Amino acid sequence: MENECLPDIQCTLPSVKIPIRQVGVENIVVPFRLESKYGGFHQLSANVSMRTNLDENIKGISMSRMLLTLKPYLDLPLKHVLIKKILQDLTNNLESTSSFMKFEFSLPINRKSILTQNSFPIYYNCKFEGQLFKTKDENALGDFYIEKFKFYQGVRIQYASYCPCSAELCNDLNDKSSKGYPHNQRSYADILVEVQEPNYVWLEDIIECVESRIKTLPYPIIKRIDEQEIARVAAENPMFVEDAIRFISDELNKRTDICDWIVKCTHEESIHTSEAIAINWKGVENGFNGRRYV
C-alpha cells in the first residue's frame, strides 16, 4: 500500500539553503558475484557506500531509494560497466548531477608454499569505486548534459621487508666474530588505479604486477624447508620502504592499460615505535597528484 497521504518533511525546504557535495549511506552489506581471472565466479559479500549531491532547495535524500536502486543489480556479476549503470540510475532516481559508489570486499586467491607447494587461500582487501558526473553542455540548446564516468580499483598487498641497514650491521658483527640477526617488518602496499574504457584490468593483474617485483611474500602454510627458502630469498632482497615503493611504481608504470595510479607503502617497524611510509603517484594531468591517499 502506498503512503501518499502520509506527511513527508523531506518535501519541505531546508532552513539553510546550501548545496551538499555528497550525502548518502554506507556500511550496506550485500552479496555479489565476481568473475575470477582464473575461471569461474566468486560468491562474495561487500560493504557498499552510496552517495549523491544534493540541491540547495532539497531538504534530504531518500535512503531507501538508494537501496532500491541497487537492489535489481545484486544478482549480476560486478564489473565497471555495472557500476556505471547503477550510478546512472542513481542520479536519475534522485535527480542529482553526481553520484559515487564504493564496494569493499575480500578476494580469495590460492597461494602455494614456496617449495612444498601446499596450497591455501589468501584474502586480499579490495575495492571498486565509481564516480559519475553530469555537466551542462554549454554548446547545446536547451538542457543537455555531458556525462563523465571514472572507475577505480584498489587492493592491499602484504609483504615482508628486511632492513638493509640491519643486515649490513649484522655482517659487520660477523666480521668481528660476533652475531646479530637482521630485523624485518610486516609491510603493506595500498594501491589504487584508474582504468579508462575500453581498457579492462583484473584485480589479479594488479596483484601479480606487484608480487612479481616484491619477492618477500607471506605464505599461509610453511614447512621447515619453506622457511629456510624464505630466509634465503629475504637475504637476497633487503629493502627500505623507499626501495619497495620504487619497485612497485616501476612495475605500474609499465602497464599501458592503467591510466593513473597512487600507492602507499607501510612498513610496520619492529625496532622503532613509529611506522615507515612512502607515497607515490603517476603524476598525470588532472590525476591523483597527491590529492588523495589510498
PDB file of C-alpha atoms in Angstrom:
ATOM      1  CA  MET A   1       0.000   0.000   0.000  1.00  0.00           C
ATOM      2  CA  GLU A   2       1.352   3.387  -0.988  1.00  0.00           C
ATOM      3  CA  ASN A   3       1.695   6.172   1.588  1.00  0.00           C
ATOM      4  CA  GLU A   4       0.880   9.276  -0.454  1.00  0.00           C
ATOM      5  CA  CYS A   5      -1.347  10.605   2.316  1.00  0.00           C
ATOM      6  CA  LEU A   6       1.381  10.496   4.974  1.00  0.00           C
ATOM      7  CA  PRO A   7       3.333  13.663   5.802  1.00  0.00           C
ATOM      8  CA  ASP A   8       6.913  13.881   4.495  1.00  0.00           C
ATOM      9  CA  ILE A   9       9.191  16.518   5.992  1.00  0.00           C
ATOM     10  CA  GLN A  10      11.755  15.823   3.256  1.00  0.00           C
ATOM     11  CA  CYS A  11       9.443  17.668   0.873  1.00  0.00           C
ATOM     12  CA  THR A  12       9.855  20.888   2.832  1.00  0.00           C
ATOM     13  CA  LEU A  13      12.534  23.477   2.135  1.00  0.00           C
ATOM     14  CA  PRO A  14      15.775  23.422   4.160  1.00  0.00           C
ATOM     15  CA  SER A  15      16.224  26.177   6.721  1.00  0.00           C
ATOM     16  CA  VAL A  16      19.725  26.878   5.351  1.00  0.00           C
ATOM     17  CA  LYS A  17      19.908  26.803   1.565  1.00  0.00           C
ATOM     18  CA  ILE A  18      23.410  25.477   0.900  1.00  0.00           C
ATOM     19  CA  PRO A  19      24.136  22.681  -1.615  1.00  0.00           C
ATOM     20  CA  ILE A  20      25.738  19.498  -0.265  1.00  0.00           C
ATOM     21  CA  ARG A  21      28.579  17.907  -2.234  1.00  0.00           C
ATOM     22  CA  GLN A  22      27.922  14.333  -1.080  1.00  0.00           C
ATOM     23  CA  VAL A  23      25.222  12.743   1.056  1.00  0.00           C
ATOM     24  CA  GLY A  24      24.181   9.116   1.217  1.00  0.00           C
ATOM     25  CA  VAL A  25      24.519   5.813   3.031  1.00  0.00           C
ATOM     26  CA  GLU A  26      27.370   3.477   3.902  1.00  0.00           C
ATOM     27  CA  ASN A  27      28.020   0.135   5.614  1.00  0.00           C
ATOM     28  CA  ILE A  28      25.478  -1.610   3.393  1.00  0.00           C
ATOM     29  CA  VAL A  29      26.396  -5.310   3.295  1.00  0.00           C
ATOM     30  CA  VAL A  30      25.341  -7.009   0.061  1.00  0.00           C
ATOM     31  CA  PRO A  31      26.038 -10.335  -1.682  1.00  0.00           C
ATOM     32  CA  PHE A  32      27.540 -10.223  -5.163  1.00  0.00           C
ATOM     33  CA  ARG A  33      29.319 -12.309  -7.772  1.00  0.00           C
ATOM     34  CA  LEU A  34      32.776 -11.506  -9.090  1.00  0.00           C
ATOM     35  CA  GLU A  35      34.351 -13.170 -12.089  1.00  0.00           C
ATOM     36  CA  SER A  36      37.809 -14.630 -11.487  1.00  0.00           C
ATOM     37  CA  LYS A  37      40.671 -14.199 -13.951  1.00  0.00           C
ATOM     38  CA  TYR A  38      41.461 -17.858 -13.334  1.00  0.00           C
ATOM     39  CA  GLY A  39      37.973 -19.057 -14.273  1.00  0.00           C
ATOM     40  CA  GLY A  40      34.542 -19.221 -12.654  1.00  0.00           C
ATOM     41  CA  PHE A  41      32.940 -16.797 -10.214  1.00  0.00           C
ATOM     42  CA  HIS A  42      33.431 -15.922  -6.568  1.00  0.00           C
ATOM     43  CA  GLN A  43      30.319 -15.594  -4.414  1.00  0.00           C
ATOM     44  CA  LEU A  44      31.299 -12.753  -2.075  1.00  0.00           C
ATOM     45  CA  SER A  45      29.863 -10.065   0.157  1.00  0.00           C
ATOM     46  CA  ALA A  46      30.766  -6.391   0.004  1.00  0.00           C
ATOM     47  CA  ASN A  47      30.464  -3.341   2.201  1.00  0.00           C
ATOM     48  CA  VAL A  48      28.884  -0.677  -0.003  1.00  0.00           C
ATOM     49  CA  SER A  49      28.810   3.121   0.176  1.00  0.00           C
ATOM     50  CA  MET A  50      26.469   5.207  -1.995  1.00  0.00           C
ATOM     51  CA  ARG A  51      26.472   8.997  -2.244  1.00  0.00           C
ATOM     52  CA  THR A  52      24.988  11.740  -4.356  1.00  0.00           C
ATOM     53  CA  ASN A  53      24.976  15.516  -4.349  1.00  0.00           C
ATOM     54  CA  LEU A  54      22.004  17.488  -3.030  1.00  0.00           C
ATOM     55  CA  ASP A  55      20.498  20.704  -4.366  1.00  0.00           C
ATOM     56  CA  GLU A  56      20.250  23.677  -2.024  1.00  0.00           C
ATOM     57  CA  ASN A  57      16.424  23.599  -2.253  1.00  0.00           C
ATOM     58  CA  ILE A  58      16.044  19.933  -1.249  1.00  0.00           C
ATOM     59  CA  LYS A  59      15.982  19.118   2.461  1.00  0.00           C
ATOM     60  CA  GLY A  60      17.106  15.498   2.354  1.00  0.00           C
ATOM     61  CA  ILE A  61      17.552  12.324   0.309  1.00  0.00           C
ATOM     62  CA  SER A  62      15.573   9.103   0.421  1.00  0.00           C
ATOM     63  CA  MET A  63      17.914   6.418   1.805  1.00  0.00           C
ATOM     64  CA  SER A  64      15.511   3.651   0.776  1.00  0.00           C
ATOM     65  CA  ARG A  65      15.514   4.938  -2.785  1.00  0.00           C
ATOM     66  CA  MET A  66      19.278   4.401  -2.871  1.00  0.00           C
ATOM     67  CA  LEU A  67      18.953   0.771  -1.807  1.00  0.00           C
ATOM     68  CA  LEU A  68      16.011   0.220  -4.152  1.00  0.00           C
ATOM     69  CA  THR A  69      18.251   1.484  -6.975  1.00  0.00           C
ATOM     70  CA  LEU A  70      20.922  -1.053  -6.010  1.00  0.00           C
ATOM     71  CA  LYS A  71      18.543  -3.987  -5.454  1.00  0.00           C
ATOM     72  CA  PRO A  72      17.965  -5.100  -9.108  1.00  0.00           C
ATOM     73  CA  TYR A  73      21.730  -5.485  -9.663  1.00  0.00           C
ATOM     74  CA  LEU A  74      22.606  -7.744  -6.723  1.00  0.00           C
ATOM     75  CA  ASP A  75      22.436 -10.992  -8.701  1.00  0.00           C
ATOM     76  CA  LEU A  76      24.551  -9.735 -11.617  1.00  0.00           C
ATOM     77  CA  PRO A  77      28.353 -10.127 -11.936  1.00  0.00           C
ATOM     78  CA  LEU A  78      30.006  -6.966 -10.646  1.00  0.00           C
ATOM     79  CA  LYS A  79      32.007  -5.087 -13.292  1.00  0.00           C
ATOM     80  CA  HIS A  80      32.803  -1.466 -14.062  1.00  0.00           C
ATOM     81  CA  VAL A  81      30.007  -1.335 -16.648  1.00  0.00           C
ATOM     82  CA  LEU A  82      27.519  -2.476 -13.999  1.00  0.00           C
ATOM     83  CA  ILE A  83      28.700   0.157 -11.530  1.00  0.00           C
ATOM     84  CA  LYS A  84      28.303   2.778 -14.241  1.00  0.00           C
ATOM     85  CA  LYS A  85      24.713   1.636 -14.875  1.00  0.00           C
ATOM     86  CA  ILE A  86      23.887   1.757 -11.148  1.00  0.00           C
ATOM     87  CA  LEU A  87      25.267   5.288 -10.906  1.00  0.00           C
ATOM     88  CA  GLN A  88      23.260   6.382 -13.943  1.00  0.00           C
ATOM     89  CA  ASP A  89      20.092   5.053 -12.303  1.00  0.00           C
ATOM     90  CA  LEU A  90      21.063   6.664  -9.013  1.00  0.00           C
ATOM     91  CA  THR A  91      21.483  10.143 -10.490  1.00  0.00           C
ATOM     92  CA  ASN A  92      18.195   9.788 -12.373  1.00  0.00           C
ATOM     93  CA  ASN A  93      16.216   8.417  -9.424  1.00  0.00           C
ATOM     94  CA  LEU A  94      17.479  11.078  -7.010  1.00  0.00           C
ATOM     95  CA  GLU A  95      17.513  13.870  -9.635  1.00  0.00           C
ATOM     96  CA  SER A  96      21.165  14.696  -8.938  1.00  0.00           C
ATOM     97  CA  THR A  97      24.138  15.596 -11.122  1.00  0.00           C
ATOM     98  CA  SER A  98      26.831  13.479  -9.469  1.00  0.00           C
ATOM     99  CA  SER A  99      26.988  10.138  -7.702  1.00  0.00           C
ATOM    100  CA  PHE A 100      29.556   7.853  -6.090  1.00  0.00           C
ATOM    101  CA  MET A 101      29.735   4.159  -5.165  1.00  0.00           C
ATOM    102  CA  LYS A 102      32.325   2.058  -3.381  1.00  0.00           C
ATOM    103  CA  PHE A 103      32.381  -1.732  -2.984  1.00  0.00           C
ATOM    104  CA  GLU A 104      34.840  -3.063  -0.382  1.00  0.00           C
ATOM    105  CA  PHE A 105      35.391  -6.815  -0.224  1.00  0.00           C
ATOM    106  CA  SER A 106      37.922  -9.625   0.318  1.00  0.00           C
ATOM    107  CA  LEU A 107      39.143 -11.509  -2.741  1.00  0.00           C
ATOM    108  CA  PRO A 108      40.499 -15.067  -2.190  1.00  0.00           C
ATOM    109  CA  ILE A 109      43.462 -16.258  -4.240  1.00  0.00           C
ATOM    110  CA  ASN A 110      45.211 -19.583  -3.633  1.00  0.00           C
ATOM    111  CA  ARG A 111      48.915 -19.419  -2.840  1.00  0.00           C
ATOM    112  CA  LYS A 112      51.322 -22.355  -2.854  1.00  0.00           C
ATOM    113  CA  SER A 113      54.132 -22.704  -0.350  1.00  0.00           C
ATOM    114  CA  ILE A 114      57.447 -21.639  -1.811  1.00  0.00           C
ATOM    115  CA  LEU A 115      58.882 -25.210  -2.019  1.00  0.00           C
ATOM    116  CA  THR A 116      56.390 -27.757  -0.693  1.00  0.00           C
ATOM    117  CA  GLN A 117      53.598 -26.373  -2.901  1.00  0.00           C
ATOM    118  CA  ASN A 118      50.926 -26.601  -0.180  1.00  0.00           C
ATOM    119  CA  SER A 119      48.014 -24.533  -1.483  1.00  0.00           C
ATOM    120  CA  PHE A 120      45.771 -22.366   0.710  1.00  0.00           C
ATOM    121  CA  PRO A 121      43.727 -19.205   0.040  1.00  0.00           C
ATOM    122  CA  ILE A 122      44.931 -15.706   0.895  1.00  0.00           C
ATOM    123  CA  TYR A 123      42.305 -12.963   1.143  1.00  0.00           C
ATOM    124  CA  TYR A 124      43.150  -9.552  -0.317  1.00  0.00           C
ATOM    125  CA  ASN A 125      41.265  -6.453   0.805  1.00  0.00           C
ATOM    126  CA  CYS A 126      39.962  -4.922  -2.432  1.00  0.00           C
ATOM    127  CA  LYS A 127      37.641  -2.162  -3.563  1.00  0.00           C
ATOM    128  CA  PHE A 128      35.870  -0.845  -6.627  1.00  0.00           C
ATOM    129  CA  GLU A 129      34.973   2.854  -6.809  1.00  0.00           C
ATOM    130  CA  GLY A 130      32.815   4.576  -9.387  1.00  0.00           C
ATOM    131  CA  GLN A 131      32.074   8.286  -9.876  1.00  0.00           C
ATOM    132  CA  LEU A 132      29.576   9.783 -12.306  1.00  0.00           C
ATOM    133  CA  PHE A 133      29.361  13.489 -13.149  1.00  0.00           C
ATOM    134  CA  LYS A 134      26.837  15.330 -15.279  1.00  0.00           C
ATOM    135  CA  THR A 135      27.787  18.777 -16.514  1.00  0.00           C
ATOM    136  CA  LYS A 136      25.665  21.041 -18.679  1.00  0.00           C
ATOM    137  CA  ASP A 137      26.703  21.253 -22.325  1.00  0.00           C
ATOM    138  CA  GLU A 138      27.198  24.972 -22.901  1.00  0.00           C
ATOM    139  CA  ASN A 139      27.326  24.483 -26.680  1.00  0.00           C
ATOM    140  CA  ALA A 140      23.897  22.838 -26.886  1.00  0.00           C
ATOM    141  CA  LEU A 141      20.468  24.442 -26.982  1.00  0.00           C
ATOM    142  CA  GLY A 142      18.293  23.546 -24.007  1.00  0.00           C
ATOM    143  CA  ASP A 143      19.153  21.380 -21.004  1.00  0.00           C
ATOM    144  CA  PHE A 144      21.633  18.880 -22.386  1.00  0.00           C
ATOM    145  CA  TYR A 145      24.251  17.265 -20.130  1.00  0.00           C
ATOM    146  CA  ILE A 146      27.637  15.662 -20.729  1.00  0.00           C
ATOM    147  CA  GLU A 147      28.222  12.528 -18.674  1.00  0.00           C
ATOM    148  CA  LYS A 148      31.649  11.525 -17.356  1.00  0.00           C
ATOM    149  CA  PHE A 149      32.399   8.247 -15.580  1.00  0.00           C
ATOM    150  CA  LYS A 150      35.545   7.421 -13.591  1.00  0.00           C
ATOM    151  CA  PHE A 151      36.386   3.951 -12.313  1.00  0.00           C
ATOM    152  CA  TYR A 152      38.992   2.951  -9.730  1.00  0.00           C
ATOM    153  CA  GLN A 153      40.257  -0.389  -8.413  1.00  0.00           C
ATOM    154  CA  GLY A 154      42.121  -0.797  -5.144  1.00  0.00           C
ATOM    155  CA  VAL A 155      43.946  -3.610  -3.381  1.00  0.00           C
ATOM    156  CA  ARG A 156      46.091  -4.063  -0.253  1.00  0.00           C
ATOM    157  CA  ILE A 157      49.052  -6.425  -0.672  1.00  0.00           C
ATOM    158  CA  GLN A 158      51.047  -7.764   2.264  1.00  0.00           C
ATOM    159  CA  TYR A 159      54.768  -8.473   2.055  1.00  0.00           C
ATOM    160  CA  ALA A 160      57.833  -8.687   4.309  1.00  0.00           C
ATOM    161  CA  SER A 161      60.620  -6.114   4.305  1.00  0.00           C
ATOM    162  CA  TYR A 162      64.078  -6.963   5.603  1.00  0.00           C
ATOM    163  CA  CYS A 163      66.106  -3.922   6.633  1.00  0.00           C
ATOM    164  CA  PRO A 164      69.291  -3.408   4.538  1.00  0.00           C
ATOM    165  CA  CYS A 165      70.882  -1.326   7.310  1.00  0.00           C
ATOM    166  CA  SER A 166      70.276  -4.050   9.898  1.00  0.00           C
ATOM    167  CA  ALA A 167      71.641  -6.711   7.524  1.00  0.00           C
ATOM    168  CA  GLU A 168      74.783  -4.643   6.926  1.00  0.00           C
ATOM    169  CA  LEU A 169      75.349  -4.204  10.669  1.00  0.00           C
ATOM    170  CA  CYS A 170      74.917  -7.938  11.228  1.00  0.00           C
ATOM    171  CA  ASN A 171      77.529  -8.639   8.564  1.00  0.00           C
ATOM    172  CA  ASP A 172      79.851  -6.266  10.418  1.00  0.00           C
ATOM    173  CA  LEU A 173      79.263  -8.219  13.642  1.00  0.00           C
ATOM    174  CA  ASN A 174      80.041 -11.458  11.827  1.00  0.00           C
ATOM    175  CA  ASP A 175      83.327  -9.975  10.618  1.00  0.00           C
ATOM    176  CA  LYS A 176      84.112  -9.170  14.269  1.00  0.00           C
ATOM    177  CA  SER A 177      83.426 -12.782  15.330  1.00  0.00           C
ATOM    178  CA  SER A 178      80.104 -11.827  16.888  1.00  0.00           C
ATOM    179  CA  LYS A 179      76.499 -12.464  15.890  1.00  0.00           C
ATOM    180  CA  GLY A 180      73.425 -10.436  15.030  1.00  0.00           C
ATOM    181  CA  TYR A 181      70.070 -11.061  13.401  1.00  0.00           C
ATOM    182  CA  PRO A 182      68.572  -8.523  10.960  1.00  0.00           C
ATOM    183  CA  HIS A 183      65.121  -7.230  11.816  1.00  0.00           C
ATOM    184  CA  ASN A 184      62.179  -7.281   9.439  1.00  0.00           C
ATOM    185  CA  GLN A 185      58.738  -5.764   9.176  1.00  0.00           C
ATOM    186  CA  ARG A 186      55.269  -6.866   8.201  1.00  0.00           C
ATOM    187  CA  SER A 187      54.588  -4.495   5.325  1.00  0.00           C
ATOM    188  CA  TYR A 188      51.701  -3.416   3.114  1.00  0.00           C
ATOM    189  CA  ALA A 189      51.219  -1.767  -0.260  1.00  0.00           C
ATOM    190  CA  ASP A 190      47.879   0.025  -0.698  1.00  0.00           C
ATOM    191  CA  ILE A 191      47.276   0.603  -4.390  1.00  0.00           C
ATOM    192  CA  LEU A 192      44.544   2.486  -6.221  1.00  0.00           C
ATOM    193  CA  VAL A 193      44.464   2.582 -10.021  1.00  0.00           C
ATOM    194  CA  GLU A 194      42.237   4.350 -12.524  1.00  0.00           C
ATOM    195  CA  VAL A 195      41.230   2.390 -15.599  1.00  0.00           C
ATOM    196  CA  GLN A 196      39.501   4.024 -18.556  1.00  0.00           C
ATOM    197  CA  GLU A 197      37.322   2.314 -21.144  1.00  0.00           C
ATOM    198  CA  PRO A 198      37.880   0.327 -23.307  1.00  0.00           C
ATOM    199  CA  ASN A 199      40.739  -0.990 -21.143  1.00  0.00           C
ATOM    200  CA  TYR A 200      39.975  -3.650 -18.574  1.00  0.00           C
ATOM    201  CA  VAL A 201      42.313  -4.675 -15.750  1.00  0.00           C
ATOM    202  CA  TRP A 202      41.722  -7.635 -13.445  1.00  0.00           C
ATOM    203  CA  LEU A 203      42.357  -7.210  -9.745  1.00  0.00           C
ATOM    204  CA  GLU A 204      44.523 -10.303 -10.105  1.00  0.00           C
ATOM    205  CA  ASP A 205      46.607  -8.371 -12.691  1.00  0.00           C
ATOM    206  CA  ILE A 206      47.374  -5.643 -10.157  1.00  0.00           C
ATOM    207  CA  ILE A 207      48.321  -8.210  -7.508  1.00  0.00           C
ATOM    208  CA  GLU A 208      50.548 -10.152  -9.910  1.00  0.00           C
ATOM    209  CA  CYS A 209      52.170  -6.929 -11.105  1.00  0.00           C
ATOM    210  CA  VAL A 210      53.281  -6.036  -7.567  1.00  0.00           C
ATOM    211  CA  GLU A 211      54.137  -9.512  -6.309  1.00  0.00           C
ATOM    212  CA  SER A 212      56.291 -10.235  -9.351  1.00  0.00           C
ATOM    213  CA  ARG A 213      58.634  -7.458  -8.168  1.00  0.00           C
ATOM    214  CA  ILE A 214      58.348  -7.823  -4.380  1.00  0.00           C
ATOM    215  CA  LYS A 215      59.850 -11.260  -3.783  1.00  0.00           C
ATOM    216  CA  THR A 216      59.451 -11.452   0.002  1.00  0.00           C
ATOM    217  CA  LEU A 217      55.855 -12.639   0.251  1.00  0.00           C
ATOM    218  CA  PRO A 218      53.930 -14.319   3.092  1.00  0.00           C
ATOM    219  CA  TYR A 219      52.582 -17.862   2.850  1.00  0.00           C
ATOM    220  CA  PRO A 220      49.654 -19.488   4.675  1.00  0.00           C
ATOM    221  CA  ILE A 221      51.377 -22.896   5.045  1.00  0.00           C
ATOM    222  CA  ILE A 222      55.110 -23.119   5.753  1.00  0.00           C
ATOM    223  CA  LYS A 223      57.142 -26.275   6.365  1.00  0.00           C
ATOM    224  CA  ARG A 224      60.748 -26.155   7.584  1.00  0.00           C
ATOM    225  CA  ILE A 225      62.261 -26.282   4.100  1.00  0.00           C
ATOM    226  CA  ASP A 226      59.871 -23.476   3.051  1.00  0.00           C
ATOM    227  CA  GLU A 227      61.005 -21.345   5.974  1.00  0.00           C
ATOM    228  CA  GLN A 228      64.645 -21.829   5.094  1.00  0.00           C
ATOM    229  CA  GLU A 229      63.988 -20.889   1.479  1.00  0.00           C
ATOM    230  CA  ILE A 230      62.065 -17.780   2.614  1.00  0.00           C
ATOM    231  CA  ALA A 231      65.099 -16.803   4.709  1.00  0.00           C
ATOM    232  CA  ARG A 232      67.376 -17.287   1.698  1.00  0.00           C
ATOM    233  CA  VAL A 233      65.148 -15.127  -0.532  1.00  0.00           C
ATOM    234  CA  ALA A 234      64.993 -12.486   2.203  1.00  0.00           C
ATOM    235  CA  ALA A 235      68.789 -12.302   2.373  1.00  0.00           C
ATOM    236  CA  GLU A 236      68.882 -11.614  -1.368  1.00  0.00           C
ATOM    237  CA  ASN A 237      66.153  -8.939  -1.258  1.00  0.00           C
ATOM    238  CA  PRO A 238      66.583  -6.497   1.649  1.00  0.00           C
ATOM    239  CA  MET A 239      64.729  -3.218   1.130  1.00  0.00           C
ATOM    240  CA  PHE A 240      63.760   0.060   2.705  1.00  0.00           C
ATOM    241  CA  VAL A 241      60.245   1.444   2.249  1.00  0.00           C
ATOM    242  CA  GLU A 242      61.755   3.722  -0.416  1.00  0.00           C
ATOM    243  CA  ASP A 243      63.013   0.687  -2.327  1.00  0.00           C
ATOM    244  CA  ALA A 244      59.634  -1.049  -2.144  1.00  0.00           C
ATOM    245  CA  ILE A 245      57.643   1.881  -3.488  1.00  0.00           C
ATOM    246  CA  ARG A 246      60.122   2.438  -6.302  1.00  0.00           C
ATOM    247  CA  PHE A 247      59.867  -1.225  -7.340  1.00  0.00           C
ATOM    248  CA  ILE A 248      56.059  -1.034  -7.348  1.00  0.00           C
ATOM    249  CA  SER A 249      55.975   2.333  -9.134  1.00  0.00           C
ATOM    250  CA  ASP A 250      58.270   0.976 -11.844  1.00  0.00           C
ATOM    251  CA  GLU A 251      56.003  -2.028 -12.465  1.00  0.00           C
ATOM    252  CA  LEU A 252      52.809   0.055 -12.555  1.00  0.00           C
ATOM    253  CA  ASN A 253      54.402   2.500 -14.997  1.00  0.00           C
ATOM    254  CA  LYS A 254      54.934  -0.396 -17.412  1.00  0.00           C
ATOM    255  CA  ARG A 255      51.178  -1.007 -17.605  1.00  0.00           C
ATOM    256  CA  THR A 256      49.786   0.960 -20.546  1.00  0.00           C
ATOM    257  CA  ASP A 257      46.240  -0.148 -19.652  1.00  0.00           C
ATOM    258  CA  ILE A 258      46.356   1.747 -16.332  1.00  0.00           C
ATOM    259  CA  CYS A 259      45.555   5.441 -16.759  1.00  0.00           C
ATOM    260  CA  ASP A 260      46.657   6.620 -13.319  1.00  0.00           C
ATOM    261  CA  TRP A 261      47.809   5.131 -10.009  1.00  0.00           C
ATOM    262  CA  ILE A 262      48.669   6.056  -6.441  1.00  0.00           C
ATOM    263  CA  VAL A 263      50.491   3.829  -3.926  1.00  0.00           C
ATOM    264  CA  LYS A 264      51.189   3.967  -0.200  1.00  0.00           C
ATOM    265  CA  CYS A 265      53.717   1.553   1.310  1.00  0.00           C
ATOM    266  CA  THR A 266      53.730   1.000   5.069  1.00  0.00           C
ATOM    267  CA  HIS A 267      56.479  -0.863   6.932  1.00  0.00           C
ATOM    268  CA  GLU A 268      55.429  -1.685  10.496  1.00  0.00           C
ATOM    269  CA  GLU A 269      58.783  -1.254  12.198  1.00  0.00           C
ATOM    270  CA  SER A 270      59.921  -3.878  14.710  1.00  0.00           C
ATOM    271  CA  ILE A 271      62.664  -1.834  16.447  1.00  0.00           C
ATOM    272  CA  HIS A 272      61.099   1.634  16.133  1.00  0.00           C
ATOM    273  CA  THR A 273      57.948   2.897  17.806  1.00  0.00           C
ATOM    274  CA  SER A 274      56.842   4.508  14.536  1.00  0.00           C
ATOM    275  CA  GLU A 275      55.995   3.169  11.093  1.00  0.00           C
ATOM    276  CA  ALA A 276      57.892   3.934   7.907  1.00  0.00           C
ATOM    277  CA  ILE A 277      55.717   5.069   4.985  1.00  0.00           C
ATOM    278  CA  ALA A 278      56.180   6.188   1.395  1.00  0.00           C
ATOM    279  CA  ILE A 279      53.577   7.546  -1.026  1.00  0.00           C
ATOM    280  CA  ASN A 280      53.930   7.894  -4.775  1.00  0.00           C
ATOM    281  CA  TRP A 281      51.671   8.597  -7.759  1.00  0.00           C
ATOM    282  CA  LYS A 282      51.997   8.595 -11.519  1.00  0.00           C
ATOM    283  CA  GLY A 283      51.632  12.351 -11.939  1.00  0.00           C
ATOM    284  CA  VAL A 284      49.290  12.586 -14.927  1.00  0.00           C
ATOM    285  CA  GLU A 285      47.420  15.825 -15.615  1.00  0.00           C
ATOM    286  CA  ASN A 286      44.184  16.034 -13.593  1.00  0.00           C
ATOM    287  CA  GLY A 287      45.104  12.756 -11.914  1.00  0.00           C
ATOM    288  CA  PHE A 288      45.637  11.769  -8.286  1.00  0.00           C
ATOM    289  CA  ASN A 289      48.675  14.027  -7.821  1.00  0.00           C
ATOM    290  CA  GLY A 290      48.606  13.580  -4.057  1.00  0.00           C
ATOM    291  CA  ARG A 291      45.108  14.996  -3.619  1.00  0.00           C
ATOM    292  CA  ARG A 292      44.017  11.722  -2.065  1.00  0.00           C
ATOM    293  CA  TYR A 293      45.746   8.806  -0.436  1.00  0.00           C
ATOM    294  CA  VAL A 294      44.679   5.218  -0.931  1.00  0.00           C
TER     295      VAL A 294
END
